[in-house]
Amino acid sequence: MRKFLAAIALPALAASVLIGPGAAPAVSQNLFAPVIKVNDQAITRYEIEQRARMLTLFRAPGNARELAREQLIEERLKLDAANATGIVIEEEDIQAGMEEFASRANMDAEQFIRALEGAGVSAESYRAFVSAGLTWRELVGARFAPRVSVSEADIERARAAASGRRAAQGMLNWLPHTR
């Protein structure tokens, strides 16, 4: 949690330094003021704008601003649940997640971040997006993986599907990175 709050405060500090002393109060009043509170966590206008911009770039359907608000609220709740169970995602896992997500666009994380920054999305906004997703995936895995049982018949069906490439390929056609 402390890292996440630091991640929010750092861009605010950078913006006040880059814009200058006369403009800093207006920036902090507008962009970095909390506009939504989820439990003890604030969501700022800056975060909503960054997420909406990112969702627009990702061509997410619907109203990007409303979707951004919904996602950020949901992420705060998910992060609370993960924190309550002691789940912490390591930096190298976040970096690997950023690489994996960027690979869907046939880029590495550095290229993807440069492209996002060129469109007005900060690297930290991208990192927070990936980190929240990884944290939730880890929580769901920790909670439900012990309940999953795979039978020998399931394994055989998977092997048969893998050996009959057409069936397996048909299941993957909807994935954006396989087109």
Short mmCIF file of N, CA and C in Angstrom, two decimals:
data_model
loop_
_atom_site.label_atom_id
_atom_site.label_comp_id
_atom_site.label_asym_id
_atom_site.label_seq_id
_atom_site.Cartn_x
_atom_site.Cartn_y
_atom_site.Cartn_z
N MET A 1 0.83 -1.18 0.00
CA MET A 1 0.00 0.00 0.00
C MET A 1 0.88 1.24 0.00
N ARG A 2 1.93 1.21 0.80
CA ARG A 2 2.81 2.36 0.89
C ARG A 2 3.43 2.67 -0.47
N LYS A 3 3.83 1.61 -1.20
CA LYS A 3 4.41 1.80 -2.53
C LYS A 3 3.39 2.43 -3.47
N PHE A 4 2.12 2.00 -3.36
CA PHE A 4 1.09 2.52 -4.25
C PHE A 4 0.85 4.00 -3.97
N LEU A 5 0.79 4.39 -2.68
CA LEU A 5 0.59 5.80 -2.35
C LEU A 5 1.79 6.63 -2.79
N ALA A 6 2.99 6.07 -2.66
CA ALA A 6 4.17 6.77 -3.13
C ALA A 6 4.12 6.95 -4.64
N ALA A 7 3.57 5.96 -5.32
CA ALA A 7 3.46 6.04 -6.77
C ALA A 7 2.51 7.15 -7.19
N ILE A 8 1.51 7.44 -6.38
CA ILE A 8 0.58 8.52 -6.68
C ILE A 8 1.22 9.86 -6.35
N ALA A 9 1.93 9.93 -5.22
CA ALA A 9 2.51 11.19 -4.78
C ALA A 9 3.66 11.63 -5.66
N LEU A 10 4.44 10.69 -6.20
CA LEU A 10 5.58 11.02 -7.02
C LEU A 10 5.21 11.82 -8.27
N PRO A 11 4.20 11.39 -9.05
CA PRO A 11 3.83 12.21 -10.20
C PRO A 11 3.34 13.60 -9.79
N ALA A 12 2.66 13.71 -8.64
CA ALA A 12 2.20 15.01 -8.18
C ALA A 12 3.37 15.92 -7.88
N LEU A 13 4.38 15.38 -7.21
CA LEU A 13 5.57 16.14 -6.91
C LEU A 13 6.29 16.55 -8.19
N ALA A 14 6.42 15.61 -9.10
CA ALA A 14 7.07 15.91 -10.37
C ALA A 14 6.33 16.99 -11.13
N ALA A 15 5.01 16.94 -11.13
CA ALA A 15 4.23 17.95 -11.85
C ALA A 15 4.42 19.32 -11.22
N SER A 16 4.47 19.40 -9.89
CA SER A 16 4.64 20.69 -9.26
C SER A 16 6.04 21.24 -9.50
N VAL A 17 7.03 20.37 -9.60
CA VAL A 17 8.39 20.82 -9.89
C VAL A 17 8.52 21.26 -11.34
N LEU A 18 7.94 20.49 -12.25
CA LEU A 18 8.05 20.80 -13.67
C LEU A 18 7.27 22.04 -14.08
N ILE A 19 6.11 22.26 -13.46
CA ILE A 19 5.28 23.38 -13.85
C ILE A 19 5.75 24.67 -13.19
N GLY A 20 6.29 24.57 -12.01
CA GLY A 20 6.80 25.76 -11.34
C GLY A 20 5.94 26.13 -10.15
N PRO A 21 6.48 26.99 -9.29
CA PRO A 21 5.80 27.30 -8.04
C PRO A 21 4.47 28.02 -8.22
N GLY A 22 4.34 28.88 -9.21
CA GLY A 22 3.10 29.61 -9.39
C GLY A 22 1.96 28.73 -9.82
N ALA A 23 2.23 27.69 -10.58
CA ALA A 23 1.17 26.85 -11.12
C ALA A 23 0.90 25.62 -10.26
N ALA A 24 1.78 25.28 -9.35
CA ALA A 24 1.64 24.04 -8.58
C ALA A 24 0.34 23.96 -7.78
N PRO A 25 -0.10 25.03 -7.10
CA PRO A 25 -1.34 24.91 -6.34
C PRO A 25 -2.54 24.56 -7.21
N ALA A 26 -2.63 25.13 -8.41
CA ALA A 26 -3.76 24.82 -9.29
C ALA A 26 -3.73 23.36 -9.71
N VAL A 27 -2.54 22.84 -9.97
CA VAL A 27 -2.42 21.44 -10.36
C VAL A 27 -2.86 20.55 -9.21
N SER A 28 -2.37 20.82 -8.00
CA SER A 28 -2.70 19.95 -6.87
C SER A 28 -4.18 20.06 -6.50
N GLN A 29 -4.78 21.25 -6.67
CA GLN A 29 -6.20 21.40 -6.37
C GLN A 29 -7.04 20.62 -7.37
N ASN A 30 -6.63 20.61 -8.61
CA ASN A 30 -7.45 20.00 -9.63
C ASN A 30 -7.08 18.54 -9.89
N LEU A 31 -5.91 18.30 -10.42
CA LEU A 31 -5.56 16.95 -10.85
C LEU A 31 -5.30 15.96 -9.73
N PHE A 32 -4.68 16.39 -8.66
CA PHE A 32 -4.26 15.44 -7.64
C PHE A 32 -5.12 15.46 -6.39
N ALA A 33 -6.20 16.21 -6.44
CA ALA A 33 -7.15 16.19 -5.33
C ALA A 33 -7.97 14.90 -5.41
N PRO A 34 -8.23 14.28 -4.27
CA PRO A 34 -9.06 13.07 -4.29
C PRO A 34 -10.46 13.41 -4.79
N VAL A 35 -10.97 12.62 -5.72
CA VAL A 35 -12.33 12.80 -6.20
C VAL A 35 -13.22 11.63 -5.82
N ILE A 36 -12.60 10.50 -5.46
CA ILE A 36 -13.34 9.33 -5.00
C ILE A 36 -12.54 8.74 -3.86
N LYS A 37 -13.24 8.29 -2.85
CA LYS A 37 -12.57 7.63 -1.74
C LYS A 37 -13.14 6.22 -1.62
N VAL A 38 -12.24 5.23 -1.62
CA VAL A 38 -12.62 3.83 -1.48
C VAL A 38 -11.94 3.33 -0.22
N ASN A 39 -12.74 3.08 0.79
CA ASN A 39 -12.21 2.74 2.11
C ASN A 39 -11.24 3.84 2.51
N ASP A 40 -9.99 3.54 2.73
CA ASP A 40 -9.02 4.58 3.12
C ASP A 40 -8.16 5.06 1.96
N GLN A 41 -8.54 4.71 0.75
CA GLN A 41 -7.72 5.04 -0.41
C GLN A 41 -8.41 6.09 -1.28
N ALA A 42 -7.62 7.03 -1.76
CA ALA A 42 -8.15 8.08 -2.63
C ALA A 42 -7.88 7.74 -4.09
N ILE A 43 -8.78 8.17 -4.93
CA ILE A 43 -8.58 8.13 -6.38
C ILE A 43 -8.62 9.57 -6.83
N THR A 44 -7.59 9.98 -7.55
CA THR A 44 -7.49 11.37 -7.98
C THR A 44 -8.00 11.56 -9.40
N ARG A 45 -8.26 12.81 -9.72
CA ARG A 45 -8.67 13.17 -11.08
C ARG A 45 -7.58 12.77 -12.06
N TYR A 46 -6.33 12.93 -11.65
CA TYR A 46 -5.19 12.56 -12.50
C TYR A 46 -5.26 11.07 -12.86
N GLU A 47 -5.50 10.23 -11.87
CA GLU A 47 -5.59 8.79 -12.13
C GLU A 47 -6.73 8.46 -13.09
N ILE A 48 -7.86 9.10 -12.90
CA ILE A 48 -9.00 8.86 -13.78
C ILE A 48 -8.68 9.30 -15.20
N GLU A 49 -8.08 10.47 -15.34
CA GLU A 49 -7.72 10.96 -16.68
C GLU A 49 -6.69 10.05 -17.34
N GLN A 50 -5.69 9.61 -16.58
CA GLN A 50 -4.67 8.73 -17.13
C GLN A 50 -5.29 7.41 -17.58
N ARG A 51 -6.13 6.82 -16.73
CA ARG A 51 -6.75 5.54 -17.08
C ARG A 51 -7.68 5.70 -18.29
N ALA A 52 -8.44 6.78 -18.32
CA ALA A 52 -9.35 7.01 -19.45
C ALA A 52 -8.56 7.16 -20.74
N ARG A 53 -7.45 7.86 -20.68
CA ARG A 53 -6.60 8.01 -21.86
C ARG A 53 -6.05 6.66 -22.30
N MET A 54 -5.61 5.86 -21.33
CA MET A 54 -5.07 4.54 -21.65
C MET A 54 -6.16 3.64 -22.24
N LEU A 55 -7.35 3.66 -21.68
CA LEU A 55 -8.45 2.85 -22.20
C LEU A 55 -8.84 3.27 -23.61
N THR A 56 -8.76 4.56 -23.87
CA THR A 56 -9.02 5.06 -25.22
C THR A 56 -7.98 4.52 -26.19
N LEU A 57 -6.72 4.54 -25.78
CA LEU A 57 -5.65 3.99 -26.62
C LEU A 57 -5.83 2.50 -26.85
N PHE A 58 -6.33 1.79 -25.84
CA PHE A 58 -6.56 0.35 -25.95
C PHE A 58 -7.86 0.03 -26.69
N ARG A 59 -8.57 1.08 -27.08
CA ARG A 59 -9.85 0.96 -27.79
C ARG A 59 -10.88 0.16 -27.00
N ALA A 60 -10.92 0.43 -25.71
CA ALA A 60 -11.91 -0.23 -24.85
C ALA A 60 -13.30 0.29 -25.22
N PRO A 61 -14.28 -0.59 -25.30
CA PRO A 61 -15.62 -0.13 -25.67
C PRO A 61 -16.27 0.68 -24.55
N GLY A 62 -17.15 1.58 -24.93
CA GLY A 62 -17.90 2.36 -23.95
C GLY A 62 -17.24 3.68 -23.64
N ASN A 63 -17.76 4.33 -22.63
CA ASN A 63 -17.28 5.63 -22.19
C ASN A 63 -16.00 5.43 -21.37
N ALA A 64 -14.89 5.89 -21.91
CA ALA A 64 -13.58 5.65 -21.28
C ALA A 64 -13.50 6.25 -19.88
N ARG A 65 -14.06 7.42 -19.67
CA ARG A 65 -14.00 8.07 -18.36
C ARG A 65 -14.79 7.28 -17.32
N GLU A 66 -16.00 6.85 -17.69
CA GLU A 66 -16.81 6.05 -16.76
C GLU A 66 -16.15 4.71 -16.47
N LEU A 67 -15.63 4.09 -17.50
CA LEU A 67 -14.94 2.81 -17.33
C LEU A 67 -13.70 2.97 -16.44
N ALA A 68 -12.99 4.08 -16.63
CA ALA A 68 -11.80 4.35 -15.80
C ALA A 68 -12.19 4.46 -14.33
N ARG A 69 -13.25 5.20 -14.05
CA ARG A 69 -13.72 5.34 -12.66
C ARG A 69 -14.08 3.97 -12.09
N GLU A 70 -14.84 3.20 -12.85
CA GLU A 70 -15.26 1.87 -12.38
C GLU A 70 -14.06 0.98 -12.12
N GLN A 71 -13.12 0.97 -13.06
CA GLN A 71 -11.93 0.11 -12.90
C GLN A 71 -11.11 0.51 -11.70
N LEU A 72 -10.91 1.80 -11.50
CA LEU A 72 -10.09 2.26 -10.38
C LEU A 72 -10.74 1.95 -9.04
N ILE A 73 -12.06 2.11 -8.96
CA ILE A 73 -12.77 1.76 -7.72
C ILE A 73 -12.63 0.26 -7.46
N GLU A 74 -12.88 -0.51 -8.50
CA GLU A 74 -12.77 -1.97 -8.39
C GLU A 74 -11.35 -2.40 -8.00
N GLU A 75 -10.36 -1.76 -8.59
CA GLU A 75 -8.97 -2.09 -8.26
C GLU A 75 -8.66 -1.80 -6.80
N ARG A 76 -9.17 -0.68 -6.28
CA ARG A 76 -8.92 -0.37 -4.86
C ARG A 76 -9.51 -1.45 -3.97
N LEU A 77 -10.71 -1.92 -4.31
CA LEU A 77 -11.33 -2.98 -3.53
C LEU A 77 -10.53 -4.27 -3.63
N LYS A 78 -10.07 -4.59 -4.83
CA LYS A 78 -9.27 -5.80 -5.04
C LYS A 78 -7.95 -5.71 -4.28
N LEU A 79 -7.32 -4.53 -4.31
CA LEU A 79 -6.05 -4.35 -3.60
C LEU A 79 -6.25 -4.46 -2.09
N ASP A 80 -7.38 -3.97 -1.59
CA ASP A 80 -7.70 -4.13 -0.17
C ASP A 80 -7.80 -5.61 0.19
N ALA A 81 -8.49 -6.36 -0.66
CA ALA A 81 -8.64 -7.80 -0.40
C ALA A 81 -7.28 -8.49 -0.42
N ALA A 82 -6.45 -8.13 -1.37
CA ALA A 82 -5.11 -8.73 -1.46
C ALA A 82 -4.27 -8.35 -0.24
N ASN A 83 -4.33 -7.10 0.16
CA ASN A 83 -3.57 -6.66 1.34
C ASN A 83 -4.02 -7.39 2.59
N ALA A 84 -5.32 -7.64 2.69
CA ALA A 84 -5.85 -8.33 3.86
C ALA A 84 -5.33 -9.76 3.97
N THR A 85 -4.96 -10.35 2.83
CA THR A 85 -4.43 -11.71 2.84
C THR A 85 -2.90 -11.72 2.80
N GLY A 86 -2.29 -10.54 2.77
CA GLY A 86 -0.84 -10.47 2.80
C GLY A 86 -0.16 -10.65 1.45
N ILE A 87 -0.91 -10.56 0.38
CA ILE A 87 -0.33 -10.73 -0.95
C ILE A 87 0.41 -9.47 -1.38
N VAL A 88 1.64 -9.65 -1.76
CA VAL A 88 2.47 -8.56 -2.26
C VAL A 88 3.14 -9.03 -3.54
N ILE A 89 3.06 -8.24 -4.57
CA ILE A 89 3.67 -8.58 -5.85
C ILE A 89 5.07 -7.96 -5.89
N GLU A 90 6.04 -8.77 -6.20
CA GLU A 90 7.43 -8.32 -6.25
C GLU A 90 7.68 -7.48 -7.51
N GLU A 91 8.66 -6.61 -7.43
CA GLU A 91 8.98 -5.72 -8.54
C GLU A 91 9.31 -6.48 -9.82
N GLU A 92 10.05 -7.58 -9.70
CA GLU A 92 10.40 -8.34 -10.91
C GLU A 92 9.16 -8.98 -11.55
N ASP A 93 8.15 -9.31 -10.74
CA ASP A 93 6.91 -9.85 -11.29
C ASP A 93 6.11 -8.76 -12.01
N ILE A 94 6.14 -7.56 -11.46
CA ILE A 94 5.46 -6.44 -12.12
C ILE A 94 6.14 -6.15 -13.46
N GLN A 95 7.46 -6.15 -13.45
CA GLN A 95 8.19 -5.89 -14.70
C GLN A 95 7.88 -6.98 -15.73
N ALA A 96 7.83 -8.23 -15.29
CA ALA A 96 7.50 -9.32 -16.20
C ALA A 96 6.08 -9.15 -16.74
N GLY A 97 5.16 -8.72 -15.90
CA GLY A 97 3.79 -8.47 -16.33
C GLY A 97 3.71 -7.35 -17.34
N MET A 98 4.51 -6.31 -17.13
CA MET A 98 4.55 -5.20 -18.09
C MET A 98 5.11 -5.67 -19.43
N GLU A 99 6.12 -6.52 -19.38
CA GLU A 99 6.69 -7.08 -20.61
C GLU A 99 5.66 -7.94 -21.33
N GLU A 100 4.97 -8.79 -20.57
CA GLU A 100 3.98 -9.67 -21.18
C GLU A 100 2.85 -8.87 -21.82
N PHE A 101 2.37 -7.85 -21.13
CA PHE A 101 1.28 -7.04 -21.69
C PHE A 101 1.76 -6.31 -22.95
N ALA A 102 2.96 -5.76 -22.91
CA ALA A 102 3.51 -5.04 -24.07
C ALA A 102 3.71 -5.99 -25.25
N SER A 103 4.03 -7.24 -24.97
CA SER A 103 4.26 -8.20 -26.05
C SER A 103 3.02 -8.42 -26.89
N ARG A 104 1.85 -8.16 -26.33
CA ARG A 104 0.60 -8.28 -27.09
C ARG A 104 0.54 -7.28 -28.24
N ALA A 105 1.32 -6.21 -28.10
CA ALA A 105 1.40 -5.20 -29.15
C ALA A 105 2.71 -5.35 -29.93
N ASN A 106 3.35 -6.52 -29.77
CA ASN A 106 4.64 -6.79 -30.42
C ASN A 106 5.70 -5.76 -30.05
N MET A 107 5.74 -5.39 -28.78
CA MET A 107 6.73 -4.44 -28.25
C MET A 107 7.29 -5.01 -26.96
N ASP A 108 8.43 -4.45 -26.53
CA ASP A 108 8.88 -4.75 -25.19
C ASP A 108 8.32 -3.64 -24.28
N ALA A 109 8.50 -3.79 -22.99
CA ALA A 109 7.90 -2.84 -22.04
C ALA A 109 8.41 -1.43 -22.28
N GLU A 110 9.69 -1.29 -22.54
CA GLU A 110 10.26 0.04 -22.76
C GLU A 110 9.65 0.73 -23.98
N GLN A 111 9.50 0.00 -25.07
CA GLN A 111 8.87 0.55 -26.27
C GLN A 111 7.41 0.91 -26.00
N PHE A 112 6.72 0.03 -25.29
CA PHE A 112 5.31 0.26 -24.99
C PHE A 112 5.14 1.49 -24.12
N ILE A 113 6.01 1.63 -23.12
CA ILE A 113 5.94 2.80 -22.23
C ILE A 113 6.21 4.08 -23.02
N ARG A 114 7.20 4.05 -23.91
CA ARG A 114 7.47 5.24 -24.74
C ARG A 114 6.25 5.59 -25.59
N ALA A 115 5.60 4.58 -26.14
CA ALA A 115 4.40 4.83 -26.96
C ALA A 115 3.29 5.43 -26.10
N LEU A 116 3.10 4.88 -24.90
CA LEU A 116 2.08 5.42 -24.00
C LEU A 116 2.40 6.86 -23.61
N GLU A 117 3.66 7.09 -23.24
CA GLU A 117 4.06 8.44 -22.84
C GLU A 117 3.88 9.43 -24.00
N GLY A 118 4.14 8.97 -25.22
CA GLY A 118 3.93 9.82 -26.39
C GLY A 118 2.47 10.20 -26.57
N ALA A 119 1.57 9.37 -26.03
CA ALA A 119 0.14 9.64 -26.12
C ALA A 119 -0.40 10.26 -24.82
N GLY A 120 0.51 10.60 -23.90
CA GLY A 120 0.10 11.29 -22.68
C GLY A 120 -0.21 10.42 -21.49
N VAL A 121 0.19 9.14 -21.52
CA VAL A 121 -0.04 8.24 -20.38
C VAL A 121 1.30 7.98 -19.71
N SER A 122 1.37 8.22 -18.42
CA SER A 122 2.63 8.05 -17.69
C SER A 122 2.98 6.59 -17.51
N ALA A 123 4.26 6.33 -17.38
CA ALA A 123 4.74 4.98 -17.12
C ALA A 123 4.15 4.46 -15.81
N GLU A 124 4.00 5.32 -14.83
CA GLU A 124 3.48 4.90 -13.53
C GLU A 124 2.01 4.49 -13.63
N SER A 125 1.26 5.13 -14.50
CA SER A 125 -0.14 4.74 -14.69
C SER A 125 -0.23 3.34 -15.29
N TYR A 126 0.64 3.08 -16.25
CA TYR A 126 0.70 1.75 -16.86
C TYR A 126 1.13 0.71 -15.82
N ARG A 127 2.14 1.05 -15.04
CA ARG A 127 2.64 0.14 -14.01
C ARG A 127 1.55 -0.18 -12.98
N ALA A 128 0.79 0.83 -12.56
CA ALA A 128 -0.28 0.63 -11.59
C ALA A 128 -1.37 -0.28 -12.16
N PHE A 129 -1.68 -0.10 -13.44
CA PHE A 129 -2.67 -0.92 -14.14
C PHE A 129 -2.24 -2.39 -14.14
N VAL A 130 -1.00 -2.63 -14.52
CA VAL A 130 -0.49 -4.01 -14.58
C VAL A 130 -0.37 -4.60 -13.17
N SER A 131 0.13 -3.83 -12.24
CA SER A 131 0.31 -4.30 -10.87
C SER A 131 -1.01 -4.72 -10.24
N ALA A 132 -2.05 -3.92 -10.45
CA ALA A 132 -3.37 -4.26 -9.89
C ALA A 132 -3.88 -5.57 -10.48
N GLY A 133 -3.70 -5.74 -11.78
CA GLY A 133 -4.14 -6.98 -12.42
C GLY A 133 -3.39 -8.19 -11.91
N LEU A 134 -2.08 -8.05 -11.74
CA LEU A 134 -1.27 -9.16 -11.23
C LEU A 134 -1.64 -9.50 -9.79
N THR A 135 -1.89 -8.47 -9.00
CA THR A 135 -2.25 -8.68 -7.59
C THR A 135 -3.56 -9.45 -7.50
N TRP A 136 -4.52 -9.06 -8.31
CA TRP A 136 -5.81 -9.76 -8.29
C TRP A 136 -5.66 -11.20 -8.77
N ARG A 137 -4.89 -11.39 -9.82
CA ARG A 137 -4.65 -12.75 -10.33
C ARG A 137 -4.02 -13.63 -9.25
N GLU A 138 -3.08 -13.07 -8.52
CA GLU A 138 -2.41 -13.81 -7.45
C GLU A 138 -3.40 -14.16 -6.33
N LEU A 139 -4.26 -13.22 -5.98
CA LEU A 139 -5.25 -13.47 -4.93
C LEU A 139 -6.22 -14.56 -5.35
N VAL A 140 -6.72 -14.46 -6.56
CA VAL A 140 -7.67 -15.46 -7.06
C VAL A 140 -7.00 -16.83 -7.12
N GLY A 141 -5.76 -16.86 -7.60
CA GLY A 141 -5.04 -18.13 -7.66
C GLY A 141 -4.83 -18.73 -6.29
N ALA A 142 -4.45 -17.90 -5.33
CA ALA A 142 -4.21 -18.39 -3.97
C ALA A 142 -5.50 -18.89 -3.33
N ARG A 143 -6.57 -18.22 -3.65
CA ARG A 143 -7.84 -18.59 -3.02
C ARG A 143 -8.50 -19.80 -3.66
N PHE A 144 -8.44 -19.91 -4.99
CA PHE A 144 -9.21 -20.94 -5.67
C PHE A 144 -8.39 -22.08 -6.25
N ALA A 145 -7.11 -21.90 -6.45
CA ALA A 145 -6.29 -22.98 -7.01
C ALA A 145 -6.37 -24.27 -6.20
N PRO A 146 -6.36 -24.21 -4.87
CA PRO A 146 -6.47 -25.46 -4.11
C PRO A 146 -7.78 -26.20 -4.34
N ARG A 147 -8.80 -25.51 -4.84
CA ARG A 147 -10.10 -26.14 -5.06
C ARG A 147 -10.23 -26.76 -6.45
N VAL A 148 -9.28 -26.48 -7.31
CA VAL A 148 -9.35 -26.97 -8.68
C VAL A 148 -8.74 -28.37 -8.72
N SER A 149 -9.47 -29.27 -9.35
CA SER A 149 -8.90 -30.59 -9.53
C SER A 149 -8.97 -30.93 -11.01
N VAL A 150 -7.88 -31.44 -11.51
CA VAL A 150 -7.79 -31.81 -12.92
C VAL A 150 -7.67 -33.33 -12.97
N SER A 151 -8.60 -33.92 -13.68
CA SER A 151 -8.60 -35.39 -13.77
C SER A 151 -7.72 -35.85 -14.93
N GLU A 152 -7.46 -37.13 -14.96
CA GLU A 152 -6.70 -37.71 -16.09
C GLU A 152 -7.46 -37.49 -17.39
N ALA A 153 -8.80 -37.58 -17.34
CA ALA A 153 -9.62 -37.37 -18.54
C ALA A 153 -9.45 -35.93 -19.05
N ASP A 154 -9.38 -34.97 -18.12
CA ASP A 154 -9.16 -33.57 -18.52
C ASP A 154 -7.82 -33.41 -19.22
N ILE A 155 -6.80 -34.06 -18.68
CA ILE A 155 -5.46 -33.99 -19.27
C ILE A 155 -5.46 -34.61 -20.66
N GLU A 156 -6.13 -35.74 -20.81
CA GLU A 156 -6.20 -36.40 -22.11
C GLU A 156 -6.93 -35.55 -23.14
N ARG A 157 -8.03 -34.90 -22.71
CA ARG A 157 -8.76 -34.01 -23.62
C ARG A 157 -7.88 -32.85 -24.05
N ALA A 158 -7.12 -32.30 -23.13
CA ALA A 158 -6.21 -31.19 -23.46
C ALA A 158 -5.13 -31.65 -24.43
N ARG A 159 -4.60 -32.83 -24.19
CA ARG A 159 -3.58 -33.37 -25.11
C ARG A 159 -4.16 -33.59 -26.50
N ALA A 160 -5.38 -34.13 -26.55
CA ALA A 160 -6.03 -34.37 -27.84
C ALA A 160 -6.27 -33.06 -28.58
N ALA A 161 -6.69 -32.04 -27.85
CA ALA A 161 -6.91 -30.72 -28.47
C ALA A 161 -5.60 -30.13 -28.97
N ALA A 162 -4.54 -30.31 -28.19
CA ALA A 162 -3.24 -29.77 -28.59
C ALA A 162 -2.69 -30.50 -29.81
N SER A 163 -2.94 -31.80 -29.89
CA SER A 163 -2.42 -32.54 -31.04
C SER A 163 -3.26 -32.28 -32.28
N GLY A 164 -4.52 -31.98 -32.13
CA GLY A 164 -5.37 -31.59 -33.26
C GLY A 164 -5.34 -30.07 -33.36
N ARG A 165 -4.25 -29.51 -33.85
CA ARG A 165 -3.99 -28.07 -33.84
C ARG A 165 -5.18 -27.22 -34.27
N ARG A 166 -6.00 -27.72 -35.18
CA ARG A 166 -7.11 -26.90 -35.65
C ARG A 166 -8.06 -26.56 -34.52
N ALA A 167 -8.40 -27.52 -33.70
CA ALA A 167 -9.33 -27.26 -32.59
C ALA A 167 -8.72 -26.27 -31.61
N ALA A 168 -7.46 -26.49 -31.27
CA ALA A 168 -6.80 -25.59 -30.33
C ALA A 168 -6.65 -24.20 -30.93
N GLN A 169 -6.28 -24.11 -32.20
CA GLN A 169 -6.10 -22.81 -32.84
C GLN A 169 -7.43 -22.06 -32.88
N GLY A 170 -8.52 -22.78 -33.14
CA GLY A 170 -9.83 -22.15 -33.16
C GLY A 170 -10.18 -21.50 -31.84
N MET A 171 -9.77 -22.11 -30.74
CA MET A 171 -10.04 -21.55 -29.42
C MET A 171 -9.22 -20.29 -29.18
N LEU A 172 -8.09 -20.15 -29.85
CA LEU A 172 -7.21 -19.01 -29.61
C LEU A 172 -7.45 -17.84 -30.57
N ASN A 173 -8.26 -18.02 -31.58
CA ASN A 173 -8.45 -16.96 -32.57
C ASN A 173 -8.98 -15.66 -31.99
N TRP A 174 -9.70 -15.70 -30.90
CA TRP A 174 -10.26 -14.48 -30.33
C TRP A 174 -9.20 -13.66 -29.58
N LEU A 175 -8.07 -14.25 -29.25
CA LEU A 175 -7.03 -13.52 -28.54
C LEU A 175 -6.36 -12.52 -29.47
N PRO A 176 -6.23 -11.25 -29.05
CA PRO A 176 -5.64 -10.25 -29.91
C PRO A 176 -4.20 -10.53 -30.31
N HIS A 177 -3.41 -11.15 -29.44
CA HIS A 177 -2.00 -11.35 -29.74
C HIS A 177 -1.74 -12.55 -30.66
N THR A 178 -2.79 -13.30 -31.04
CA THR A 178 -2.58 -14.45 -31.91
C THR A 178 -3.03 -14.18 -33.34
N ARG A 179 -3.54 -13.01 -33.57
CA ARG A 179 -4.04 -12.68 -34.92
C ARG A 179 -2.94 -12.21 -35.81
#
